[in-house]
XYZ file of C-alpha atoms in Angstrom:
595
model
C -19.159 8.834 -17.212
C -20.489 10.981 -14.279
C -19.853 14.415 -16.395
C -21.888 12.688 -19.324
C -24.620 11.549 -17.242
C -24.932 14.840 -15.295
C -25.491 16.513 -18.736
C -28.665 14.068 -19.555
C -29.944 14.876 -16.575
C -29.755 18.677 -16.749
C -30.701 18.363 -20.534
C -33.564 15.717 -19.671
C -34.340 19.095 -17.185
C -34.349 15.916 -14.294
C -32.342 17.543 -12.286
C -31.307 21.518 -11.569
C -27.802 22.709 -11.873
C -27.894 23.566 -8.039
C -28.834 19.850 -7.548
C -26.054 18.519 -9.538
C -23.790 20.259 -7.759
C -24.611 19.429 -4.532
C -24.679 15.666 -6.278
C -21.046 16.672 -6.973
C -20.372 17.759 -3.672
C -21.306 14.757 -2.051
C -19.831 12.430 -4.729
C -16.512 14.162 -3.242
C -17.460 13.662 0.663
C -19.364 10.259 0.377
C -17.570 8.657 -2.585
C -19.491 6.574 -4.806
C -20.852 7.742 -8.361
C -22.777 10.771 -9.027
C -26.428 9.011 -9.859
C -25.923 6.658 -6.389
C -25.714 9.953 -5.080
C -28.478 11.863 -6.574
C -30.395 8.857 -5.442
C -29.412 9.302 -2.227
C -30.030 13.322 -1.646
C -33.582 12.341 -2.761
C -33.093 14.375 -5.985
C -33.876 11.018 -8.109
C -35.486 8.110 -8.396
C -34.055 4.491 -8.881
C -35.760 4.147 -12.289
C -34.905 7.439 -13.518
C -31.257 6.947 -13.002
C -31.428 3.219 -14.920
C -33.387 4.656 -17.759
C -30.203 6.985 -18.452
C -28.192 4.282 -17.847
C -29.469 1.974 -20.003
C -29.496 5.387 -22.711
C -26.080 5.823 -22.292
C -24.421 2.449 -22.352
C -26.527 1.080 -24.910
C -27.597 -1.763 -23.008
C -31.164 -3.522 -21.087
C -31.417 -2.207 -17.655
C -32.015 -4.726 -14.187
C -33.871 -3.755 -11.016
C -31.926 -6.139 -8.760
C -34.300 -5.596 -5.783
C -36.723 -6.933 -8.027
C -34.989 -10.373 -9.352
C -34.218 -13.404 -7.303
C -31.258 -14.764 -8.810
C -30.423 -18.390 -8.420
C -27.897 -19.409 -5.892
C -25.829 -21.485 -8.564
C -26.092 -18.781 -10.684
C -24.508 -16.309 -8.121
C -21.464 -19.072 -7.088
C -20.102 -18.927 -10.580
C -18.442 -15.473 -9.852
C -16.415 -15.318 -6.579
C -17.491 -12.920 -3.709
C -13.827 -10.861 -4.343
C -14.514 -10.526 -8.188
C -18.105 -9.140 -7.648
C -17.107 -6.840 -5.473
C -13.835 -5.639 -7.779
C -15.884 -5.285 -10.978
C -19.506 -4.316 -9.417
C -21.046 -6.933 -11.166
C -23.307 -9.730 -10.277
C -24.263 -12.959 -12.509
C -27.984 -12.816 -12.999
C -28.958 -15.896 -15.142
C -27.485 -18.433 -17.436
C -29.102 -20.081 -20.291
C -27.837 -22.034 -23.219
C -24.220 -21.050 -22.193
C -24.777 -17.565 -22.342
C -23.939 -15.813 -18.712
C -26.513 -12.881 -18.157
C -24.306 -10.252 -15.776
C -25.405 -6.935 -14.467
C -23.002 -4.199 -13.604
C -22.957 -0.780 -12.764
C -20.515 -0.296 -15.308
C -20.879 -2.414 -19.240
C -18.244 -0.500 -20.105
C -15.444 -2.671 -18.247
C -14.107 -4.522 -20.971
C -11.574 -5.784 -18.734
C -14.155 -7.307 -16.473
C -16.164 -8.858 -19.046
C -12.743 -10.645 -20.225
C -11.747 -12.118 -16.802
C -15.543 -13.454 -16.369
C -15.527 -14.765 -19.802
C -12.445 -16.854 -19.034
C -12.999 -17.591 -15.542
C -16.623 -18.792 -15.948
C -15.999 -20.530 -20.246
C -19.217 -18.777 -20.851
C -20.254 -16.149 -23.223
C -21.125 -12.550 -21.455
C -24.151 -10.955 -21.866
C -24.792 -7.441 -19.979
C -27.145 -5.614 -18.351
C -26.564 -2.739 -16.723
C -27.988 -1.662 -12.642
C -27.940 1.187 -10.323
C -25.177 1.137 -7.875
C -27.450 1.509 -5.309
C -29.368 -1.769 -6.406
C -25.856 -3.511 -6.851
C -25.070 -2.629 -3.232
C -28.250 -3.989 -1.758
C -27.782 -7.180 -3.979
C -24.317 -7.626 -3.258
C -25.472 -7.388 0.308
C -27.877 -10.256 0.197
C -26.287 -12.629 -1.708
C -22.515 -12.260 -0.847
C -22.365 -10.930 2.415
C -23.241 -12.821 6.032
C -25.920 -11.787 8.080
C -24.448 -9.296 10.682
C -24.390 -10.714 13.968
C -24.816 -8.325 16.905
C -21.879 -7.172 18.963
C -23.939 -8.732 22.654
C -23.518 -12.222 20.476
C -19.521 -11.835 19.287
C -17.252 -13.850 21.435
C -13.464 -14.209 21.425
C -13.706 -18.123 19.436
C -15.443 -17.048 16.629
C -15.622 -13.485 16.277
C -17.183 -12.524 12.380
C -14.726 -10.380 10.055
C -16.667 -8.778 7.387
C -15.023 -8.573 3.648
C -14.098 -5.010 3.193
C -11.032 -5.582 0.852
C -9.691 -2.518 -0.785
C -10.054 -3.277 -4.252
C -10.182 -0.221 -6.876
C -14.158 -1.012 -7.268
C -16.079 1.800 -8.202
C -18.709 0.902 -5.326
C -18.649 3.019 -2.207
C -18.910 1.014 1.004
C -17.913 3.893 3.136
C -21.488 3.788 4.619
C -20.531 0.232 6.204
C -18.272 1.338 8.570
C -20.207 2.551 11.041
C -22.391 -0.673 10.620
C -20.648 -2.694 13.403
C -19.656 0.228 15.823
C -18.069 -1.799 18.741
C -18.418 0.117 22.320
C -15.240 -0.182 24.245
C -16.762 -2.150 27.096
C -18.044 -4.900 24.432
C -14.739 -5.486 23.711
C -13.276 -5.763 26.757
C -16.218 -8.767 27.219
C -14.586 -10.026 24.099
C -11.048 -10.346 25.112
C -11.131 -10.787 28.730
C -9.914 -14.042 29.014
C -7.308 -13.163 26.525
C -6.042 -9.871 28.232
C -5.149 -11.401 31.896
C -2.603 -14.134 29.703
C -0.629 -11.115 28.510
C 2.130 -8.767 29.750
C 3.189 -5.786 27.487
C 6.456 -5.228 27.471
C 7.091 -1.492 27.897
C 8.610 1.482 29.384
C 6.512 4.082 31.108
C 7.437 7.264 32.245
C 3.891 8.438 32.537
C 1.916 6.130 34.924
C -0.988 8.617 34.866
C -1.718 8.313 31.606
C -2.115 4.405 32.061
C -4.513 5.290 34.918
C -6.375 7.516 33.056
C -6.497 5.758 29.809
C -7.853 2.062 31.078
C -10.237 1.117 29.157
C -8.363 1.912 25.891
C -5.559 0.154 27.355
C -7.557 -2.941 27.603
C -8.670 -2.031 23.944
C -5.788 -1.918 22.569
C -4.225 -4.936 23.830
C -7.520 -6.456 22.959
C -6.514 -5.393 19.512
C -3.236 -7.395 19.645
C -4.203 -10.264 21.007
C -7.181 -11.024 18.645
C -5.015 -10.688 15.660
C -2.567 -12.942 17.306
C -5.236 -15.550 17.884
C -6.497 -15.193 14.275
C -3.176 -15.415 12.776
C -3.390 -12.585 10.733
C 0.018 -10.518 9.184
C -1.203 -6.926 9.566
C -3.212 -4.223 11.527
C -4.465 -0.990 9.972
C -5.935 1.167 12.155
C -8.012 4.193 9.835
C -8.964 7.191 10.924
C -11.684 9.054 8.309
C -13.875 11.758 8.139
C -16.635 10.183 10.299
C -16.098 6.411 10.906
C -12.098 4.887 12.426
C -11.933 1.495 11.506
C -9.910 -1.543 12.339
C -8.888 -4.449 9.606
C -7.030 -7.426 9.814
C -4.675 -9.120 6.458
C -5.247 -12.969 6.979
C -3.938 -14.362 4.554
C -2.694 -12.005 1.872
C -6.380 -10.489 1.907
C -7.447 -7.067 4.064
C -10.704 -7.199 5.792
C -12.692 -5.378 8.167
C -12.622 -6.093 11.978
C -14.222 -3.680 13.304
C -15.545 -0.438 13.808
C -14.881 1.973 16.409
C -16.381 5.094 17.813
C -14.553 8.249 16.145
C -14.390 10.265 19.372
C -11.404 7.576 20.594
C -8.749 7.652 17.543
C -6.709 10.676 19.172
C -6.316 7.835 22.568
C -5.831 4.342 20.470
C -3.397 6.154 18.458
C -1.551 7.887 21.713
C -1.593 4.272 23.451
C 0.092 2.490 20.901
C 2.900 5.416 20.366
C 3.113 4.677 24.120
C 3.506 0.952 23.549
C 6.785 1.123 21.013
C 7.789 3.737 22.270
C 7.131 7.022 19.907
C 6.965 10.611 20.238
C 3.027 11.037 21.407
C 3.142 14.727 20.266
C 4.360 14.628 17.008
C 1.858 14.102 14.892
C 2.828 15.967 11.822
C 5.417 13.307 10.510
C 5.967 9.790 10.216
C 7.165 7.462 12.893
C 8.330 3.822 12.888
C 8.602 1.945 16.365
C 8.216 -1.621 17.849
C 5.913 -3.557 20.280
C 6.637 -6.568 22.276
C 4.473 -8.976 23.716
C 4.699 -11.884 25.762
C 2.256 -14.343 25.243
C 2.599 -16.916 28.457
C 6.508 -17.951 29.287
C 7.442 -19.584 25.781
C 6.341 -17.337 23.424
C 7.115 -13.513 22.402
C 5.791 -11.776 19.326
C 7.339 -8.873 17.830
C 4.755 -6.226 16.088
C 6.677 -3.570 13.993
C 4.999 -0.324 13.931
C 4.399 2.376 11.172
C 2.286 5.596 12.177
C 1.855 7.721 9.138
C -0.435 11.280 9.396
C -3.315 11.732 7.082
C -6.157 13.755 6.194
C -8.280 13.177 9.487
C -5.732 11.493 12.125
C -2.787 9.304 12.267
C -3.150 6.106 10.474
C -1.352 3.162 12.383
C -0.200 -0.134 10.642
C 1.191 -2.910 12.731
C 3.303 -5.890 11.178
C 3.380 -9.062 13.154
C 6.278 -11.004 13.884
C 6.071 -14.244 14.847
C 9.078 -15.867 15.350
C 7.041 -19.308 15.715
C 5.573 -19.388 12.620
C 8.577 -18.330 10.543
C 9.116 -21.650 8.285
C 12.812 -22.458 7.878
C 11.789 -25.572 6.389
C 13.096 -24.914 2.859
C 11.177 -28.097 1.233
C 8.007 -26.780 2.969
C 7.934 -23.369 1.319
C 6.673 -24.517 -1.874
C 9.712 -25.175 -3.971
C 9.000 -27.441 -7.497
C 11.613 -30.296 -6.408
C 13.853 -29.113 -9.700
C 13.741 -25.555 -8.654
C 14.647 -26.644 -4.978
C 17.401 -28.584 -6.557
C 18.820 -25.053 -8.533
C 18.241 -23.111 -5.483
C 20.325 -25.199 -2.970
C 23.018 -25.599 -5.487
C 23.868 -22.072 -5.981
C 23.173 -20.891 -1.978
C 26.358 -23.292 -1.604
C 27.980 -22.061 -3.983
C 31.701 -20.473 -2.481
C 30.959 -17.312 -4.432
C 28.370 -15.340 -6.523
C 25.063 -13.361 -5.991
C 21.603 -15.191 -5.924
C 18.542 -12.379 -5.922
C 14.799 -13.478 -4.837
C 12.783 -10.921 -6.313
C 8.788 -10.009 -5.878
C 6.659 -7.273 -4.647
C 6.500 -6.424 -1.110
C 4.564 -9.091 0.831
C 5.541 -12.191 -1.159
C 7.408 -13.904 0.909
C 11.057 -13.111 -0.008
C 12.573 -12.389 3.553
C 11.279 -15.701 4.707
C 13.053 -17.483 1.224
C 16.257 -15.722 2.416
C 15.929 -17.015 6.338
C 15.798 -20.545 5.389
C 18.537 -19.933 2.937
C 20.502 -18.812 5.871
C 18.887 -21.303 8.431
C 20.321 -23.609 5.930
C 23.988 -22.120 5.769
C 24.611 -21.645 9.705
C 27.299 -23.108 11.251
C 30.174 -22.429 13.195
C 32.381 -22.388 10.278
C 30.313 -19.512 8.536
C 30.306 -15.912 9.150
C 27.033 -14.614 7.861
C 26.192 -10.550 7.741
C 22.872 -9.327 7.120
C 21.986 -5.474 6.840
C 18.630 -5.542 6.819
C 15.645 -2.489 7.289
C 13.891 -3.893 9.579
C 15.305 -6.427 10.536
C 12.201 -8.647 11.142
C 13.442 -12.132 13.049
C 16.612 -12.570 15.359
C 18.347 -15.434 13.816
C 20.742 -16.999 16.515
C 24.685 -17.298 15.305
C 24.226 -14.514 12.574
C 25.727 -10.932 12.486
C 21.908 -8.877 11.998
C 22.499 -5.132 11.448
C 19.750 -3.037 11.281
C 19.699 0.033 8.351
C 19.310 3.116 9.781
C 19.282 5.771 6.951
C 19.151 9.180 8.868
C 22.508 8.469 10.703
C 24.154 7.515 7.276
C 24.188 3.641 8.088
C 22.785 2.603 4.422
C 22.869 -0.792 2.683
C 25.960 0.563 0.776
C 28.317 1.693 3.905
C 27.021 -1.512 5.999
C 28.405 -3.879 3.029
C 31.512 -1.940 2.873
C 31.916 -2.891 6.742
C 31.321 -5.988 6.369
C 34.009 -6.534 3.735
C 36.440 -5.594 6.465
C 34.664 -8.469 8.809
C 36.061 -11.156 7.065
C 32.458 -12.811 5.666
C 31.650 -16.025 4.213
C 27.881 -15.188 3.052
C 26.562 -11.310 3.050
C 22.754 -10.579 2.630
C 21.672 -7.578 1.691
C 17.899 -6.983 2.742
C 17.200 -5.027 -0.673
C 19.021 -3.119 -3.387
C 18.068 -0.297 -3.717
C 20.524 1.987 -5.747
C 23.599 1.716 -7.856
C 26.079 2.172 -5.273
C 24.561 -1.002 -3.340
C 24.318 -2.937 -6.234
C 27.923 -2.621 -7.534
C 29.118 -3.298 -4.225
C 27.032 -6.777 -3.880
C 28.048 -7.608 -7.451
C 32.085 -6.903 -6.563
C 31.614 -8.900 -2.880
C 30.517 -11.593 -5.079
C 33.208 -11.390 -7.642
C 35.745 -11.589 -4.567
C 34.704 -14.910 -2.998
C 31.518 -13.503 -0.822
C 28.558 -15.354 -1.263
C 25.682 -12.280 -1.742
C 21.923 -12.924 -1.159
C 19.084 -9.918 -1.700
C 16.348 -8.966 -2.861
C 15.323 -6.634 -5.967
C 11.567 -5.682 -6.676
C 10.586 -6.839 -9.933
C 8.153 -9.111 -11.365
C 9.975 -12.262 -12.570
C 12.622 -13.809 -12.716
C 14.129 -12.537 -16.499
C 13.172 -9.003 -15.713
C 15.612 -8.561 -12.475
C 18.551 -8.882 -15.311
C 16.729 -5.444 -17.150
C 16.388 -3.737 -13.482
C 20.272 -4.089 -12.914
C 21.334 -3.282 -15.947
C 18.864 0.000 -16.004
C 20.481 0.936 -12.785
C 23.606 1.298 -14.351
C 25.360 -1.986 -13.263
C 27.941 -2.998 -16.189
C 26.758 -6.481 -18.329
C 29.672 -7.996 -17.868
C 29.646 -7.179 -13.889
C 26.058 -9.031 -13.765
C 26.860 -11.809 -15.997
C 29.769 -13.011 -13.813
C 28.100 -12.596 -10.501
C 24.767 -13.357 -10.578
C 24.407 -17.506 -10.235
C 20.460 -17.685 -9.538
C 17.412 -15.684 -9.845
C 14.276 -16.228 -7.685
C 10.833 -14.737 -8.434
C 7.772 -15.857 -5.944
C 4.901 -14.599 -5.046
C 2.399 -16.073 -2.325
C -0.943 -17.703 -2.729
C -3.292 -18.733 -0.594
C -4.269 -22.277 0.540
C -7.383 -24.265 0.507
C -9.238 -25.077 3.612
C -8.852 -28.744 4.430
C -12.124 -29.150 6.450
C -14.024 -27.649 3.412
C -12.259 -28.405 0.544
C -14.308 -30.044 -2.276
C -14.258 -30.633 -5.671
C -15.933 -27.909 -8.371
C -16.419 -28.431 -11.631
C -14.625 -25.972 -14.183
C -15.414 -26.191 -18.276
C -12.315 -27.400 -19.958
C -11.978 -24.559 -22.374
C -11.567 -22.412 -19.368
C -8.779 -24.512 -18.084
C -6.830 -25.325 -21.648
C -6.990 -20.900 -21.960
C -5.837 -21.174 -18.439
C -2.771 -23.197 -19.344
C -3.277 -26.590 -18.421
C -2.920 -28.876 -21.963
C -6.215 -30.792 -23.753
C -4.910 -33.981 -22.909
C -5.232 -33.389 -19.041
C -7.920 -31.381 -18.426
C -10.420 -34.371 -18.881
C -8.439 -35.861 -15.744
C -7.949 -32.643 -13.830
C -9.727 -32.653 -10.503
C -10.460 -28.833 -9.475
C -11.029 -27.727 -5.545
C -12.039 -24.791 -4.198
C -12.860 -24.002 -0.669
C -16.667 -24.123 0.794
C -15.846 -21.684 3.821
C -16.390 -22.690 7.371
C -15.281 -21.490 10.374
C -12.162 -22.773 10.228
C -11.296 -20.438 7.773
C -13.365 -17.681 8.563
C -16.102 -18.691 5.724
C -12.705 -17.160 3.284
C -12.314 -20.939 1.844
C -8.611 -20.432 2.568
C -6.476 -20.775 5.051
C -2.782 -20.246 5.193
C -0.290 -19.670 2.297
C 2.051 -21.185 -0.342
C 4.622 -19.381 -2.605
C 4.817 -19.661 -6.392
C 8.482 -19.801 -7.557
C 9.985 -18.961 -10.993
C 13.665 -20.238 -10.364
C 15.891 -19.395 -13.544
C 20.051 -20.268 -13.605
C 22.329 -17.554 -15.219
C 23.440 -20.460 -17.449
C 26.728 -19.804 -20.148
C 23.882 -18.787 -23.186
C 21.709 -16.983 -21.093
C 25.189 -15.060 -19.656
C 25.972 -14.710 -23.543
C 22.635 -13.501 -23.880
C 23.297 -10.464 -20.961
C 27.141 -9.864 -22.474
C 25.107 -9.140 -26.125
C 22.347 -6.574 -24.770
C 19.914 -9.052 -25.441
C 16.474 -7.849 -24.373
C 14.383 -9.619 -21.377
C 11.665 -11.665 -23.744
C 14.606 -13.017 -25.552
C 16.442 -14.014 -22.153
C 13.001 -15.190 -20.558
C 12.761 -17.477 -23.993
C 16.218 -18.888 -23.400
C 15.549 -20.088 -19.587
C 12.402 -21.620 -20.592
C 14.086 -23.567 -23.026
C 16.580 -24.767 -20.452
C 13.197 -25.827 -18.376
C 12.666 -22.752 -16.246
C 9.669 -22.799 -14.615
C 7.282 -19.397 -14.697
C 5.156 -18.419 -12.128
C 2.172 -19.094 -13.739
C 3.242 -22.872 -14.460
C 4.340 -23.158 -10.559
C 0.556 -22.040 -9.983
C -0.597 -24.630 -12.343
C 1.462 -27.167 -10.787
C -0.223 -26.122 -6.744
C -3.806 -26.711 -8.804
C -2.863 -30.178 -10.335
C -1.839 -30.783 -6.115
C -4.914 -29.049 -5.268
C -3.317 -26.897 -2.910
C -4.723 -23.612 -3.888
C -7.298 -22.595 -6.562
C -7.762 -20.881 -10.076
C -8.659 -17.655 -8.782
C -5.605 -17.547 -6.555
C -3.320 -18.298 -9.095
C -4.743 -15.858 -11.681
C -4.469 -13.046 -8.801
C -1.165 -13.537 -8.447
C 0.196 -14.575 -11.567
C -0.008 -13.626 -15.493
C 0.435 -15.901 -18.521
C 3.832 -16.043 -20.844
């Protein structure tokens, strides 16, 4: 698209070829797409760029700064959706949806509207620069100013990474926090806390005070808020903080460039890393003690890029972990499966997922569940995440040759009862796990894959004989995680019952179906969520599903078979947390796909 439109506009004689290039040239610095750009070096005008627009997709153009769109209008397409496609919903009439988007091209966007919304899609097509602005005043709070931020109810703005073609670099010097705001902001916090260190260097604590009390500032807000992960980004001229709550990345803060070299330095300090190296990736840990009762563990990843040392900090709390195996989300059938073959005497059960969906905390309350004094349990794990008293934790370290495959030959001199592997990763581990479970070993671990069926095709293509997997594997999990309503703003919505039939649910229930969604409040952070729940797909290597395996049958045909036995896919499991109202449609359709 931006070579095409460049063309027009040299042929149009709208632009020179010096100009386009230095479009080009900030296209590359800025981001963005090359007629938000041309706007912007003050090469263009606004209506010059949508005539072309409208010229080369074909389509009416919109001047959003010059439409008020209806508020109802605007609710019918979610804030993350808007932002993902560059669209916003402009008017509907007689069941037609009127949409503007930088892009009518998207096919794939006009799809997932069309089925989310029931409506038919008509398009228009904007500037980027008008989408931003729009996008601004309908979706996004009001910025508050830094002098009115305190520690209860500090603002995150939505910033989510999301593959959108809009550029929202420019925001991130929006809400530039000075250091000695912050400290205002977590005073009462910081005095509560002791970090847990070793220093060799006093001076550079003396020196370094203020980003001291930043950093633990840092820490201590995202324990407060609950969130999973910090990233810590430096770029080209903005370094900016965001928080995951709940599955979902978004922006904290911003903070002045000139101190990424010390925040980064201070937290190497903290777990413990080389401070000089900055030319290859470290790993490290950070402990904090938060009163007398409670510690929390933040695992630390420093990777070098382009303009500093990005810094990623997983939290660990060991209070939140839920060993609760009936609280985790489990369909009371596929609870029933999964309890049956964890006490089994022998045999391999995998829980499989991308990373983040909640498999290591599946596998904890497996073993929760197991522990006793008559059971020797072995994990190898990398990391290992949560010290589980009265079981044998050994942590992977690759470099000095301790792998997944020599730990689980060591433990097979230990004399085990039940041997998890944190994640198979190669042949060699996977044909050891497979003959522990042959020989009376109970195996749990984990595979990457993305259900349930398709973890028999990823053994198999790492060269794992059929009749190996067939015999050991008992039970195959697939989950992923999605996130909860609010409770002190959940309500009902209203959904057309075409949209929820394509969706899955059947005609005969969708006239009884109530539908919630979250308002926002501050409870949640005005996200409409708050907290998680996994989505299982539990299927049981059964004798015609091993069959199945022993004849090289392929995974649709397998997948087939277990839902004929009643396995449960992800996407019904999701259907089942809406019937519950527990989460909503657009969580489920983020995480899940239909059959």
């Amino acid at each position: 698209m931006k070579e095409r439109l460049g063309e027009l506009l040299l042929k149009a004689k709208m632009i020179t070829e010096e100009q386009l290039q230095q479009g080009l040239e900030e296209q590359k610095k800025s981001g963005g797409r090359l007629g938000y750009n041309l706007i912007k070096l003050g090469f263009l005008k606004e209506e010059d760029i949508l005539w072309f627009l409208s010229k080369q997709y074909g389509v009416p153009t919109i001047n959003l700064n010059n439409f008020e769109i209806d508020e109802e209008v605007v609710k019918l397409i979610p804030q993350d959706l808007a932002k993902k496609y560059s669209c916003i919903p402009v008017s509907l009439m007689s069941g037609i949806l009127t949409l503007a988007m930088v892009d009518p091209s998207n096919v794939f966007a006009i799809d997932d509207i069309k089925f989310l919304t029931g409506y038919s899609v008509e398009t228009v097509v904007t500037s980027e620069s008008s989408f931003k602005k729009a996008f601004d005043k309908y979706y996004r709070k009001k910025k508050t100013s830094t002098a009115e931020i305190n520690a209860k109810d500090y603002d995150l703005d939505d910033h989510e990474e999301s593959g959108s073609s809009v550029d929202f670099s420019e925001d991130m010097d929006d809400s530039v926090v000075d250091v000695d705001d912050f400290d205002n902001i977590v005073k009462g916090a910081i005095d509560n806390v002791e970090v847990v260190e070793e220093q060799d260097d006093e001076a550079i604590l003396d020196v370094d005070a203020p980003i001291v009390k930043l950093v633990n500032g840092l820490l201590i807000k995202a324990v407060k808020m609950g969130v999973s992960d910090i990233h810590i980004e430096p770029y080209e001229k903005s370094f900016r903080v965001r928080y995951r709550l709940d599955g979902v990345l978004r922006k904290a803060m911003g903070l002045p460039l000139k101190i990424k070299n010390a925040v980064v330095s201070r937290i190497k300090i903290m777990s413990k890393l080389d401070i000089a190296e900055k030319r290859l990736p470290q790993d490290g840990r950070i402990k904090l003690k938060l009163g007398k009762k409670r510690d929390m563990d933040f695992r630390v990843s420093v990777l070098p890029t382009l303009f500093g040392e990005k810094v990623v900090l997983r939290l660990l709390d060991k209070s939140n972990l839920q060993l609760d195996m009936s609280k985790l989300g489990f369909e009371p059938k596929a609870l029933e499966l999964f309890q049956e073959a964890i006490h089994s005497p022998y045999g391999m059960v995998l829980v499989t997922g991308p990373t983040g969906s909640g498999k290591t905390t599946t596998l904890y309350s497996a073993l929760n569940q197991l522990n006793n004094e008559e059971t020797n349990i072995m994990t190898a794990e990398d990391p290992v995440e949560f010290n589980l008293p009265g079981i044998n934790q050994v942590q992977i370290k690759e470099q000095i040759g301790l792998t997944f495959a020599a730990a689980l030959r060591s433990f097979l001199r230990q004399d085990p009862d039940v041997i998890m592997v944190g994640e198979i990763r190669d042949t060699e581990t996977a044909e050891i796990g497979i003959k522990a479970a042959l020989t009376g070993h109970l195996v749990l671990s984990t595979l990457h894959t993305n259900d349930a069926p398709g973890t028999i095709g990823r053994l198999l293509n790492m060269g794992v004989e059929p009749f190996l997997v067939s015999s050991a594997v008992l039970l195959i999990v697939a989950q992923r995680l999605a996130r909860r309503i609010c409770p002190q703003c959940k309500e009902e919505i209203k959904v057309p019952e075409k949209a929820l039939i394509r969706l899955g649910f059947s005609p005969e229930e969708v006239g009884e179906l109530k539908i919630y969604k979250g308002r926002g409040c501050s409870n949640c952070n005005n996200t409409g969520y708050k907290g998680r729940i996994a989505l299982y797909e539990v299927m049981k290597i059964t004798e015609p599903i091993r069959l199945l395996i022993l004849n090289g049958a392929p995974i649709n045909e397998l997948k087939a078979q277990a839902r004929r036995e009643g396995m449960k896919t992800l996407r019904d499991s999701g259907l089942q947390k809406i019937r519950e109202g527990i989460t909503t449609i657009e969580e489920v359709l983020r995480v899940s796909f239909n059959d």
